[in-house]
JSON list of C-alpha atoms in Angstrom, two decimals:
[
{"chain": "A", "resi": 1, "resn": "ASP", "atom": "CA", "xyz": [-0.22, 0.20, -0.17]},
{"chain": "A", "resi": 2, "resn": "THR", "atom": "CA", "xyz": [1.48, 3.35, -1.29]},
{"chain": "A", "resi": 3, "resn": "GLY", "atom": "CA", "xyz": [-0.65, 5.64, 0.89]},
{"chain": "A", "resi": 4, "resn": "VAL", "atom": "CA", "xyz": [-3.42, 7.88, -0.01]},
{"chain": "A", "resi": 5, "resn": "SER", "atom": "CA", "xyz": [-3.56, 8.64, -3.88]},
{"chain": "A", "resi": 6, "resn": "GLN", "atom": "CA", "xyz": [-5.50, 11.10, -5.63]},
{"chain": "A", "resi": 7, "resn": "ASP", "atom": "CA", "xyz": [-6.12, 11.74, -9.32]},
{"chain": "A", "resi": 8, "resn": "PRO", "atom": "CA", "xyz": [-5.93, 13.58, -11.27]},
{"chain": "A", "resi": 9, "resn": "ARG", "atom": "CA", "xyz": [-2.65, 15.93, -9.79]},
{"chain": "A", "resi": 10, "resn": "HIS", "atom": "CA", "xyz": [-4.11, 18.94, -11.54]},
{"chain": "A", "resi": 11, "resn": "LYS", "atom": "CA", "xyz": [-7.07, 19.99, -13.31]},
{"chain": "A", "resi": 12, "resn": "ILE", "atom": "CA", "xyz": [-8.10, 22.97, -15.31]},
{"chain": "A", "resi": 13, "resn": "THR", "atom": "CA", "xyz": [-11.56, 23.62, -16.34]},
{"chain": "A", "resi": 14, "resn": "LYS", "atom": "CA", "xyz": [-13.47, 26.41, -17.83]},
{"chain": "A", "resi": 15, "resn": "ARG", "atom": "CA", "xyz": [-16.33, 27.93, -15.54]},
{"chain": "A", "resi": 16, "resn": "GLY", "atom": "CA", "xyz": [-19.44, 26.31, -15.78]},
{"chain": "A", "resi": 17, "resn": "GLN", "atom": "CA", "xyz": [-18.10, 22.96, -16.66]},
{"chain": "A", "resi": 18, "resn": "ASN", "atom": "CA", "xyz": [-18.45, 19.81, -13.85]},
{"chain": "A", "resi": 19, "resn": "VAL", "atom": "CA", "xyz": [-15.39, 18.35, -12.58]},
{"chain": "A", "resi": 20, "resn": "THR", "atom": "CA", "xyz": [-14.78, 14.90, -10.60]},
{"chain": "A", "resi": 21, "resn": "PHE", "atom": "CA", "xyz": [-12.06, 13.97, -8.35]},
{"chain": "A", "resi": 22, "resn": "ARG", "atom": "CA", "xyz": [-10.75, 10.56, -7.33]},
{"chain": "A", "resi": 23, "resn": "CYS", "atom": "CA", "xyz": [-9.53, 9.35, -4.20]},
{"chain": "A", "resi": 24, "resn": "ASP", "atom": "CA", "xyz": [-8.11, 5.98, -3.15]},
{"chain": "A", "resi": 25, "resn": "PRO", "atom": "CA", "xyz": [-7.18, 5.89, 0.73]},
{"chain": "A", "resi": 26, "resn": "ILE", "atom": "CA", "xyz": [-5.11, 3.57, 2.84]},
{"chain": "A", "resi": 27, "resn": "SER", "atom": "CA", "xyz": [-6.81, 0.45, 2.59]},
{"chain": "A", "resi": 28, "resn": "GLU", "atom": "CA", "xyz": [-7.78, -0.74, 5.92]},
{"chain": "A", "resi": 29, "resn": "HIS", "atom": "CA", "xyz": [-8.71, 3.16, 6.91]},
{"chain": "A", "resi": 30, "resn": "ASN", "atom": "CA", "xyz": [-12.32, 3.65, 7.62]},
{"chain": "A", "resi": 31, "resn": "ARG", "atom": "CA", "xyz": [-12.33, 7.44, 7.70]},
{"chain": "A", "resi": 32, "resn": "LEU", "atom": "CA", "xyz": [-12.17, 9.44, 4.75]},
{"chain": "A", "resi": 33, "resn": "TYR", "atom": "CA", "xyz": [-11.81, 13.44, 4.51]},
{"chain": "A", "resi": 34, "resn": "TRP", "atom": "CA", "xyz": [-12.14, 15.74, 1.81]},
{"chain": "A", "resi": 35, "resn": "TYR", "atom": "CA", "xyz": [-10.28, 19.17, 2.55]},
{"chain": "A", "resi": 36, "resn": "ARG", "atom": "CA", "xyz": [-10.23, 22.43, 0.50]},
{"chain": "A", "resi": 37, "resn": "GLN", "atom": "CA", "xyz": [-6.97, 24.61, 0.73]},
{"chain": "A", "resi": 38, "resn": "THR", "atom": "CA", "xyz": [-6.21, 27.84, -0.77]},
{"chain": "A", "resi": 39, "resn": "LEU", "atom": "CA", "xyz": [-2.78, 29.58, -0.82]},
{"chain": "A", "resi": 40, "resn": "GLY", "atom": "CA", "xyz": [-1.81, 30.71, 3.10]},
{"chain": "A", "resi": 41, "resn": "GLN", "atom": "CA", "xyz": [-4.58, 29.00, 4.73]},
{"chain": "A", "resi": 42, "resn": "GLY", "atom": "CA", "xyz": [-5.09, 25.70, 6.85]},
{"chain": "A", "resi": 43, "resn": "PRO", "atom": "CA", "xyz": [-7.05, 22.44, 5.06]},
{"chain": "A", "resi": 44, "resn": "GLU", "atom": "CA", "xyz": [-10.82, 23.82, 5.26]},
{"chain": "A", "resi": 45, "resn": "PHE", "atom": "CA", "xyz": [-13.36, 20.65, 6.31]},
{"chain": "A", "resi": 46, "resn": "LEU", "atom": "CA", "xyz": [-15.61, 19.91, 3.51]},
{"chain": "A", "resi": 47, "resn": "THR", "atom": "CA", "xyz": [-17.22, 16.17, 4.29]},
{"chain": "A", "resi": 48, "resn": "TYR", "atom": "CA", "xyz": [-16.00, 13.10, 5.72]},
{"chain": "A", "resi": 49, "resn": "PHE", "atom": "CA", "xyz": [-17.20, 9.36, 5.71]},
{"chain": "A", "resi": 50, "resn": "GLN", "atom": "CA", "xyz": [-16.87, 6.44, 7.49]},
{"chain": "A", "resi": 51, "resn": "ASN", "atom": "CA", "xyz": [-16.90, 3.47, 5.78]},
{"chain": "A", "resi": 52, "resn": "GLU", "atom": "CA", "xyz": [-19.66, 4.16, 3.21]},
{"chain": "A", "resi": 53, "resn": "ALA", "atom": "CA", "xyz": [-21.82, 6.58, 5.30]},
{"chain": "A", "resi": 54, "resn": "GLN", "atom": "CA", "xyz": [-21.40, 10.45, 4.92]},
{"chain": "A", "resi": 55, "resn": "LEU", "atom": "CA", "xyz": [-21.21, 11.55, 8.50]},
{"chain": "A", "resi": 56, "resn": "GLU", "atom": "CA", "xyz": [-20.90, 15.43, 7.78]},
{"chain": "A", "resi": 57, "resn": "LYS", "atom": "CA", "xyz": [-20.84, 17.81, 5.15]},
{"chain": "A", "resi": 58, "resn": "SER", "atom": "CA", "xyz": [-19.85, 21.61, 5.91]},
{"chain": "A", "resi": 59, "resn": "ARG", "atom": "CA", "xyz": [-22.44, 24.15, 6.01]},
{"chain": "A", "resi": 60, "resn": "LEU", "atom": "CA", "xyz": [-19.80, 26.27, 3.86]},
{"chain": "A", "resi": 61, "resn": "LEU", "atom": "CA", "xyz": [-20.16, 23.67, 1.09]},
{"chain": "A", "resi": 62, "resn": "SER", "atom": "CA", "xyz": [-22.74, 24.46, -1.66]},
{"chain": "A", "resi": 63, "resn": "ASP", "atom": "CA", "xyz": [-25.42, 22.28, -3.34]},
{"chain": "A", "resi": 64, "resn": "ARG", "atom": "CA", "xyz": [-22.98, 21.84, -6.32]},
{"chain": "A", "resi": 65, "resn": "PHE", "atom": "CA", "xyz": [-20.63, 19.68, -4.38]},
{"chain": "A", "resi": 66, "resn": "SER", "atom": "CA", "xyz": [-21.22, 16.52, -3.63]},
{"chain": "A", "resi": 67, "resn": "ALA", "atom": "CA", "xyz": [-19.24, 13.40, -2.36]},
{"chain": "A", "resi": 68, "resn": "GLU", "atom": "CA", "xyz": [-19.31, 9.64, -2.57]},
{"chain": "A", "resi": 69, "resn": "ARG", "atom": "CA", "xyz": [-17.88, 6.44, -1.04]},
{"chain": "A", "resi": 70, "resn": "PRO", "atom": "CA", "xyz": [-19.95, 3.92, -2.58]},
{"chain": "A", "resi": 71, "resn": "LYS", "atom": "CA", "xyz": [-18.40, 0.75, -1.28]},
{"chain": "A", "resi": 72, "resn": "GLY", "atom": "CA", "xyz": [-16.27, 2.14, 1.60]},
{"chain": "A", "resi": 73, "resn": "SER", "atom": "CA", "xyz": [-13.17, 2.23, -0.26]},
{"chain": "A", "resi": 74, "resn": "PHE", "atom": "CA", "xyz": [-12.29, 5.20, -2.87]},
{"chain": "A", "resi": 75, "resn": "SER", "atom": "CA", "xyz": [-14.35, 8.50, -2.95]},
{"chain": "A", "resi": 76, "resn": "THR", "atom": "CA", "xyz": [-15.39, 11.07, -5.37]},
{"chain": "A", "resi": 77, "resn": "LEU", "atom": "CA", "xyz": [-15.69, 14.49, -5.17]},
{"chain": "A", "resi": 78, "resn": "GLU", "atom": "CA", "xyz": [-17.88, 16.39, -7.77]},
{"chain": "A", "resi": 79, "resn": "ILE", "atom": "CA", "xyz": [-18.26, 20.23, -8.25]},
{"chain": "A", "resi": 80, "resn": "GLN", "atom": "CA", "xyz": [-21.07, 20.78, -10.71]},
{"chain": "A", "resi": 81, "resn": "ARG", "atom": "CA", "xyz": [-21.23, 24.56, -12.83]},
{"chain": "A", "resi": 82, "resn": "THR", "atom": "CA", "xyz": [-17.46, 25.07, -11.42]},
{"chain": "A", "resi": 83, "resn": "GLU", "atom": "CA", "xyz": [-17.06, 28.87, -10.60]},
{"chain": "A", "resi": 84, "resn": "GLN", "atom": "CA", "xyz": [-13.69, 30.59, -10.31]},
{"chain": "A", "resi": 85, "resn": "GLY", "atom": "CA", "xyz": [-13.85, 30.85, -6.45]},
{"chain": "A", "resi": 86, "resn": "ASP", "atom": "CA", "xyz": [-13.39, 27.11, -6.51]},
{"chain": "A", "resi": 87, "resn": "SER", "atom": "CA", "xyz": [-10.13, 27.20, -7.71]},
{"chain": "A", "resi": 88, "resn": "ALA", "atom": "CA", "xyz": [-7.72, 25.45, -4.75]},
{"chain": "A", "resi": 89, "resn": "MET", "atom": "CA", "xyz": [-6.25, 22.07, -3.67]},
{"chain": "A", "resi": 90, "resn": "TYR", "atom": "CA", "xyz": [-8.41, 19.61, -3.04]},
{"chain": "A", "resi": 91, "resn": "LEU", "atom": "CA", "xyz": [-6.76, 17.22, -0.07]},
{"chain": "A", "resi": 92, "resn": "CYS", "atom": "CA", "xyz": [-8.45, 14.04, 0.56]},
{"chain": "A", "resi": 93, "resn": "ALA", "atom": "CA", "xyz": [-7.16, 12.17, 3.92]},
{"chain": "A", "resi": 94, "resn": "SER", "atom": "CA", "xyz": [-7.90, 8.91, 5.49]},
{"chain": "A", "resi": 95, "resn": "SER", "atom": "CA", "xyz": [-7.79, 7.52, 9.11]},
{"chain": "A", "resi": 96, "resn": "LEU", "atom": "CA", "xyz": [-8.66, 4.84, 11.20]},
{"chain": "A", "resi": 97, "resn": "LEU", "atom": "CA", "xyz": [-11.26, 4.85, 13.62]},
{"chain": "A", "resi": 98, "resn": "ARG", "atom": "CA", "xyz": [-10.25, 3.08, 16.38]},
{"chain": "A", "resi": 99, "resn": "THR", "atom": "CA", "xyz": [-12.25, 2.18, 20.10]},
{"chain": "A", "resi": 100, "resn": "ASN", "atom": "CA", "xyz": [-13.99, 5.50, 19.25]},
{"chain": "A", "resi": 101, "resn": "MET", "atom": "CA", "xyz": [-10.84, 7.49, 18.93]},
{"chain": "A", "resi": 102, "resn": "ASN", "atom": "CA", "xyz": [-9.39, 8.91, 15.65]},
{"chain": "A", "resi": 103, "resn": "THR", "atom": "CA", "xyz": [-5.87, 8.16, 14.84]},
{"chain": "A", "resi": 104, "resn": "GLU", "atom": "CA", "xyz": [-3.94, 10.97, 12.50]},
{"chain": "A", "resi": 105, "resn": "ALA", "atom": "CA", "xyz": [-5.15, 11.51, 9.31]},
{"chain": "A", "resi": 106, "resn": "PHE", "atom": "CA", "xyz": [-2.59, 10.48, 6.13]},
{"chain": "A", "resi": 107, "resn": "PHE", "atom": "CA", "xyz": [-2.99, 12.91, 3.43]},
{"chain": "A", "resi": 108, "resn": "GLY", "atom": "CA", "xyz": [-2.98, 12.19, -0.44]},
{"chain": "A", "resi": 109, "resn": "GLN", "atom": "CA", "xyz": [-0.51, 14.78, -2.58]},
{"chain": "A", "resi": 110, "resn": "GLY", "atom": "CA", "xyz": [-4.07, 16.74, -3.54]},
{"chain": "A", "resi": 111, "resn": "THR", "atom": "CA", "xyz": [-5.52, 17.74, -6.59]},
{"chain": "A", "resi": 112, "resn": "ARG", "atom": "CA", "xyz": [-5.11, 21.24, -7.96]},
{"chain": "A", "resi": 113, "resn": "LEU", "atom": "CA", "xyz": [-7.92, 22.67, -9.63]},
{"chain": "A", "resi": 114, "resn": "THR", "atom": "CA", "xyz": [-7.76, 26.11, -11.52]},
{"chain": "A", "resi": 115, "resn": "VAL", "atom": "CA", "xyz": [-11.26, 27.09, -12.96]},
{"chain": "A", "resi": 116, "resn": "VAL", "atom": "CA", "xyz": [-10.56, 29.73, -16.06]},
{"chain": "B", "resi": 1, "resn": "SER", "atom": "CA", "xyz": [-17.86, 31.38, 17.41]},
{"chain": "B", "resi": 2, "resn": "GLN", "atom": "CA", "xyz": [-15.36, 28.52, 17.29]},
{"chain": "B", "resi": 3, "resn": "LYS", "atom": "CA", "xyz": [-12.05, 28.96, 16.34]},
{"chain": "B", "resi": 4, "resn": "ILE", "atom": "CA", "xyz": [-8.61, 27.54, 15.96]},
{"chain": "B", "resi": 5, "resn": "GLU", "atom": "CA", "xyz": [-5.88, 30.29, 15.69]},
{"chain": "B", "resi": 6, "resn": "GLN", "atom": "CA", "xyz": [-2.13, 29.87, 15.22]},
{"chain": "B", "resi": 7, "resn": "ASN", "atom": "CA", "xyz": [0.39, 32.76, 15.99]},
{"chain": "B", "resi": 8, "resn": "SER", "atom": "CA", "xyz": [1.87, 34.43, 13.38]},
{"chain": "B", "resi": 9, "resn": "GLU", "atom": "CA", "xyz": [1.57, 33.66, 9.72]},
{"chain": "B", "resi": 10, "resn": "ALA", "atom": "CA", "xyz": [5.26, 33.56, 9.58]},
{"chain": "B", "resi": 11, "resn": "LEU", "atom": "CA", "xyz": [8.30, 33.11, 11.70]},
{"chain": "B", "resi": 12, "resn": "ASN", "atom": "CA", "xyz": [12.05, 33.47, 11.19]},
{"chain": "B", "resi": 13, "resn": "ILE", "atom": "CA", "xyz": [14.51, 32.11, 13.49]},
{"chain": "B", "resi": 14, "resn": "GLN", "atom": "CA", "xyz": [18.23, 31.06, 13.44]},
{"chain": "B", "resi": 15, "resn": "GLU", "atom": "CA", "xyz": [19.67, 27.77, 12.87]},
{"chain": "B", "resi": 16, "resn": "GLY", "atom": "CA", "xyz": [20.06, 26.07, 16.01]},
{"chain": "B", "resi": 17, "resn": "LYS", "atom": "CA", "xyz": [17.42, 28.15, 18.33]},
{"chain": "B", "resi": 18, "resn": "THR", "atom": "CA", "xyz": [14.33, 26.74, 19.45]},
{"chain": "B", "resi": 19, "resn": "ALA", "atom": "CA", "xyz": [11.29, 27.15, 17.40]},
{"chain": "B", "resi": 20, "resn": "THR", "atom": "CA", "xyz": [7.96, 27.57, 19.72]},
{"chain": "B", "resi": 21, "resn": "LEU", "atom": "CA", "xyz": [4.64, 27.94, 17.50]},
{"chain": "B", "resi": 22, "resn": "THR", "atom": "CA", "xyz": [1.32, 28.54, 19.14]},
{"chain": "B", "resi": 23, "resn": "CYS", "atom": "CA", "xyz": [-2.33, 27.16, 18.76]},
{"chain": "B", "resi": 24, "resn": "ASN", "atom": "CA", "xyz": [-5.19, 28.53, 20.66]},
{"chain": "B", "resi": 25, "resn": "TYR", "atom": "CA", "xyz": [-8.74, 27.17, 20.44]},
{"chain": "B", "resi": 26, "resn": "THR", "atom": "CA", "xyz": [-12.27, 28.87, 21.22]},
{"chain": "B", "resi": 27, "resn": "ASN", "atom": "CA", "xyz": [-15.25, 27.38, 22.24]},
{"chain": "B", "resi": 28, "resn": "TYR", "atom": "CA", "xyz": [-13.91, 23.72, 21.72]},
{"chain": "B", "resi": 29, "resn": "SER", "atom": "CA", "xyz": [-13.25, 21.03, 24.18]},
{"chain": "B", "resi": 30, "resn": "PRO", "atom": "CA", "xyz": [-10.95, 18.78, 22.28]},
{"chain": "B", "resi": 31, "resn": "ALA", "atom": "CA", "xyz": [-10.16, 15.10, 23.35]},
{"chain": "B", "resi": 32, "resn": "TYR", "atom": "CA", "xyz": [-6.60, 15.43, 22.00]},
{"chain": "B", "resi": 33, "resn": "LEU", "atom": "CA", "xyz": [-4.46, 17.72, 19.50]},
{"chain": "B", "resi": 34, "resn": "GLN", "atom": "CA", "xyz": [-2.42, 17.03, 16.39]},
{"chain": "B", "resi": 35, "resn": "TRP", "atom": "CA", "xyz": [0.32, 18.82, 14.71]},
{"chain": "B", "resi": 36, "resn": "TYR", "atom": "CA", "xyz": [1.15, 18.49, 11.29]},
{"chain": "B", "resi": 37, "resn": "ARG", "atom": "CA", "xyz": [3.99, 19.35, 8.87]},
{"chain": "B", "resi": 38, "resn": "GLN", "atom": "CA", "xyz": [3.15, 20.69, 5.43]},
{"chain": "B", "resi": 39, "resn": "ASP", "atom": "CA", "xyz": [5.78, 21.30, 2.65]},
{"chain": "B", "resi": 40, "resn": "PRO", "atom": "CA", "xyz": [4.71, 23.57, -0.42]},
{"chain": "B", "resi": 41, "resn": "GLY", "atom": "CA", "xyz": [2.69, 21.70, -2.81]},
{"chain": "B", "resi": 42, "resn": "ARG", "atom": "CA", "xyz": [2.24, 18.42, -0.63]},
{"chain": "B", "resi": 43, "resn": "GLY", "atom": "CA", "xyz": [-0.66, 17.24, 1.70]},
{"chain": "B", "resi": 44, "resn": "PRO", "atom": "CA", "xyz": [0.17, 17.59, 5.75]},
{"chain": "B", "resi": 45, "resn": "VAL", "atom": "CA", "xyz": [2.31, 15.00, 7.32]},
{"chain": "B", "resi": 46, "resn": "PHE", "atom": "CA", "xyz": [1.06, 14.38, 10.96]},
{"chain": "B", "resi": 47, "resn": "LEU", "atom": "CA", "xyz": [3.96, 14.93, 13.79]},
{"chain": "B", "resi": 48, "resn": "LEU", "atom": "CA", "xyz": [2.35, 14.24, 17.11]},
{"chain": "B", "resi": 49, "resn": "LEU", "atom": "CA", "xyz": [-0.58, 13.78, 18.94]},
{"chain": "B", "resi": 50, "resn": "ILE", "atom": "CA", "xyz": [-1.18, 14.96, 22.63]},
{"chain": "B", "resi": 51, "resn": "ARG", "atom": "CA", "xyz": [-4.36, 13.78, 24.81]},
{"chain": "B", "resi": 52, "resn": "GLU", "atom": "CA", "xyz": [-6.11, 16.24, 27.27]},
{"chain": "B", "resi": 53, "resn": "ASN", "atom": "CA", "xyz": [-4.52, 14.37, 29.79]},
{"chain": "B", "resi": 54, "resn": "GLU", "atom": "CA", "xyz": [-1.18, 14.39, 28.94]},
{"chain": "B", "resi": 55, "resn": "LYS", "atom": "CA", "xyz": [0.57, 17.83, 29.76]},
{"chain": "B", "resi": 56, "resn": "GLU", "atom": "CA", "xyz": [3.59, 17.11, 27.61]},
{"chain": "B", "resi": 57, "resn": "LYS", "atom": "CA", "xyz": [4.61, 14.89, 24.64]},
{"chain": "B", "resi": 58, "resn": "ARG", "atom": "CA", "xyz": [7.92, 14.61, 22.73]},
{"chain": "B", "resi": 59, "resn": "LYS", "atom": "CA", "xyz": [9.59, 13.06, 19.66]},
{"chain": "B", "resi": 60, "resn": "GLU", "atom": "CA", "xyz": [13.42, 13.41, 18.97]},
{"chain": "B", "resi": 61, "resn": "ARG", "atom": "CA", "xyz": [13.77, 17.22, 18.73]},
{"chain": "B", "resi": 62, "resn": "LEU", "atom": "CA", "xyz": [10.07, 17.82, 19.00]},
{"chain": "B", "resi": 63, "resn": "LYS", "atom": "CA", "xyz": [8.07, 19.24, 21.93]},
{"chain": "B", "resi": 64, "resn": "VAL", "atom": "CA", "xyz": [4.15, 19.51, 22.40]},
{"chain": "B", "resi": 65, "resn": "THR", "atom": "CA", "xyz": [2.21, 20.87, 25.55]},
{"chain": "B", "resi": 66, "resn": "PHE", "atom": "CA", "xyz": [-1.34, 21.19, 25.69]},
{"chain": "B", "resi": 67, "resn": "ASP", "atom": "CA", "xyz": [-2.97, 23.20, 28.29]},
{"chain": "B", "resi": 68, "resn": "THR", "atom": "CA", "xyz": [-6.89, 22.78, 28.73]},
{"chain": "B", "resi": 69, "resn": "THR", "atom": "CA", "xyz": [-7.21, 25.84, 30.87]},
{"chain": "B", "resi": 70, "resn": "LEU", "atom": "CA", "xyz": [-5.52, 28.16, 28.53]},
{"chain": "B", "resi": 71, "resn": "LYS", "atom": "CA", "xyz": [-6.83, 26.50, 25.42]},
{"chain": "B", "resi": 72, "resn": "GLN", "atom": "CA", "xyz": [-3.44, 26.21, 23.95]},
{"chain": "B", "resi": 73, "resn": "SER", "atom": "CA", "xyz": [-0.87, 23.92, 22.49]},
{"chain": "B", "resi": 74, "resn": "LEU", "atom": "CA", "xyz": [2.54, 24.90, 22.20]},
{"chain": "B", "resi": 75, "resn": "PHE", "atom": "CA", "xyz": [4.60, 23.22, 19.41]},
{"chain": "B", "resi": 76, "resn": "HIS", "atom": "CA", "xyz": [8.52, 23.28, 19.99]},
{"chain": "B", "resi": 77, "resn": "ILE", "atom": "CA", "xyz": [11.50, 22.59, 17.55]},
{"chain": "B", "resi": 78, "resn": "THR", "atom": "CA", "xyz": [14.80, 22.22, 19.38]},
{"chain": "B", "resi": 79, "resn": "ALA", "atom": "CA", "xyz": [18.42, 22.76, 17.83]},
{"chain": "B", "resi": 80, "resn": "SER", "atom": "CA", "xyz": [16.34, 23.95, 14.65]},
{"chain": "B", "resi": 81, "resn": "GLN", "atom": "CA", "xyz": [17.64, 23.22, 11.36]},
{"chain": "B", "resi": 82, "resn": "PRO", "atom": "CA", "xyz": [17.14, 24.74, 7.85]},
{"chain": "B", "resi": 83, "resn": "ALA", "atom": "CA", "xyz": [15.23, 21.08, 6.94]},
{"chain": "B", "resi": 84, "resn": "ASP", "atom": "CA", "xyz": [12.46, 22.27, 9.54]},
{"chain": "B", "resi": 85, "resn": "SER", "atom": "CA", "xyz": [11.34, 24.91, 7.15]},
{"chain": "B", "resi": 86, "resn": "ALA", "atom": "CA", "xyz": [7.76, 24.36, 6.59]},
{"chain": "B", "resi": 87, "resn": "THR", "atom": "CA", "xyz": [4.19, 25.17, 7.41]},
{"chain": "B", "resi": 88, "resn": "TYR", "atom": "CA", "xyz": [2.85, 23.82, 10.61]},
{"chain": "B", "resi": 89, "resn": "LEU", "atom": "CA", "xyz": [-0.69, 22.85, 11.14]},
{"chain": "B", "resi": 90, "resn": "CYS", "atom": "CA", "xyz": [-2.27, 22.20, 14.68]},
{"chain": "B", "resi": 91, "resn": "ALA", "atom": "CA", "xyz": [-5.44, 20.03, 14.33]},
{"chain": "B", "resi": 92, "resn": "LEU", "atom": "CA", "xyz": [-7.87, 19.01, 16.96]},
{"chain": "B", "resi": 93, "resn": "VAL", "atom": "CA", "xyz": [-11.24, 16.70, 16.71]},
{"chain": "B", "resi": 94, "resn": "PRO", "atom": "CA", "xyz": [-14.03, 19.28, 18.28]},
{"chain": "B", "resi": 95, "resn": "GLY", "atom": "CA", "xyz": [-16.54, 18.28, 20.69]},
{"chain": "B", "resi": 96, "resn": "TYR", "atom": "CA", "xyz": [-16.96, 15.98, 23.62]},
{"chain": "B", "resi": 97, "resn": "SER", "atom": "CA", "xyz": [-16.65, 12.89, 21.15]},
{"chain": "B", "resi": 98, "resn": "SER", "atom": "CA", "xyz": [-12.97, 11.51, 20.18]},
{"chain": "B", "resi": 99, "resn": "ALA", "atom": "CA", "xyz": [-14.71, 10.27, 16.78]},
{"chain": "B", "resi": 100, "resn": "SER", "atom": "CA", "xyz": [-15.83, 13.53, 15.07]},
{"chain": "B", "resi": 101, "resn": "LYS", "atom": "CA", "xyz": [-14.12, 15.17, 12.54]},
{"chain": "B", "resi": 102, "resn": "ILE", "atom": "CA", "xyz": [-10.53, 16.67, 12.26]},
{"chain": "B", "resi": 103, "resn": "ILE", "atom": "CA", "xyz": [-10.41, 20.48, 11.65]},
{"chain": "B", "resi": 104, "resn": "PHE", "atom": "CA", "xyz": [-7.16, 22.47, 11.22]},
{"chain": "B", "resi": 105, "resn": "GLY", "atom": "CA", "xyz": [-5.92, 25.77, 12.08]},
{"chain": "B", "resi": 106, "resn": "SER", "atom": "CA", "xyz": [-4.50, 28.14, 9.55]},
{"chain": "B", "resi": 107, "resn": "GLY", "atom": "CA", "xyz": [-0.52, 27.31, 9.92]},
{"chain": "B", "resi": 108, "resn": "THR", "atom": "CA", "xyz": [2.55, 29.19, 10.69]},
{"chain": "B", "resi": 109, "resn": "ARG", "atom": "CA", "xyz": [5.14, 29.32, 8.22]},
{"chain": "B", "resi": 110, "resn": "LEU", "atom": "CA", "xyz": [8.47, 28.69, 9.55]},
{"chain": "B", "resi": 111, "resn": "SER", "atom": "CA", "xyz": [11.89, 29.34, 8.18]},
{"chain": "B", "resi": 112, "resn": "ILE", "atom": "CA", "xyz": [14.96, 28.65, 9.54]},
{"chain": "B", "resi": 113, "resn": "ARG", "atom": "CA", "xyz": [17.86, 30.81, 8.52]},
{"chain": "B", "resi": 114, "resn": "PRO", "atom": "CA", "xyz": [21.51, 29.02, 8.22]}
]
């Protein structure tokens, strides 16, 4: 297992187009997180899953954003009708929830989205 | 409102000195805090975790303290080296449940000059 992988690494899209990102977590991890990060800021929480269940979605996230983790393994994050303000690094992380306590999060390299 | 604040956006210190980074939180009662390192263009990497009943945790040249009364964690790098230059993020799990999401501060960019 080589860690958390994200695809693609970079995506340039025109405003109004839909984009989809994929995240493959560490195989035994039951928690999966999506974050968004802009320059000079920390990762901003978007949503997270435990196995296939989406437990929480940030109130800052518009209806244009949707995430799935259909079989409790890989996850996809879709952004519909992209706007220039969506340009950011999208980070995926996974962790193992053990005896009701989170362990540390392992991050992927991120997907850099540029909306032109 | 709930906040995680890290002291200055950037910190510059001389090689060999101790770097001290601060993380303050408001309106949270975390069961534990985590510290991560992030290099440009890469995802954060976990460094240390400290629980609420632990006052101090060490790992090699790193030391973390956690004061639940002050609602503050301090992160120290002793004998700093230019290779320690990076952004350091504190993170916590908000609320009483330790099984909730992980949220991050905005980070402190540390530069170690030779």
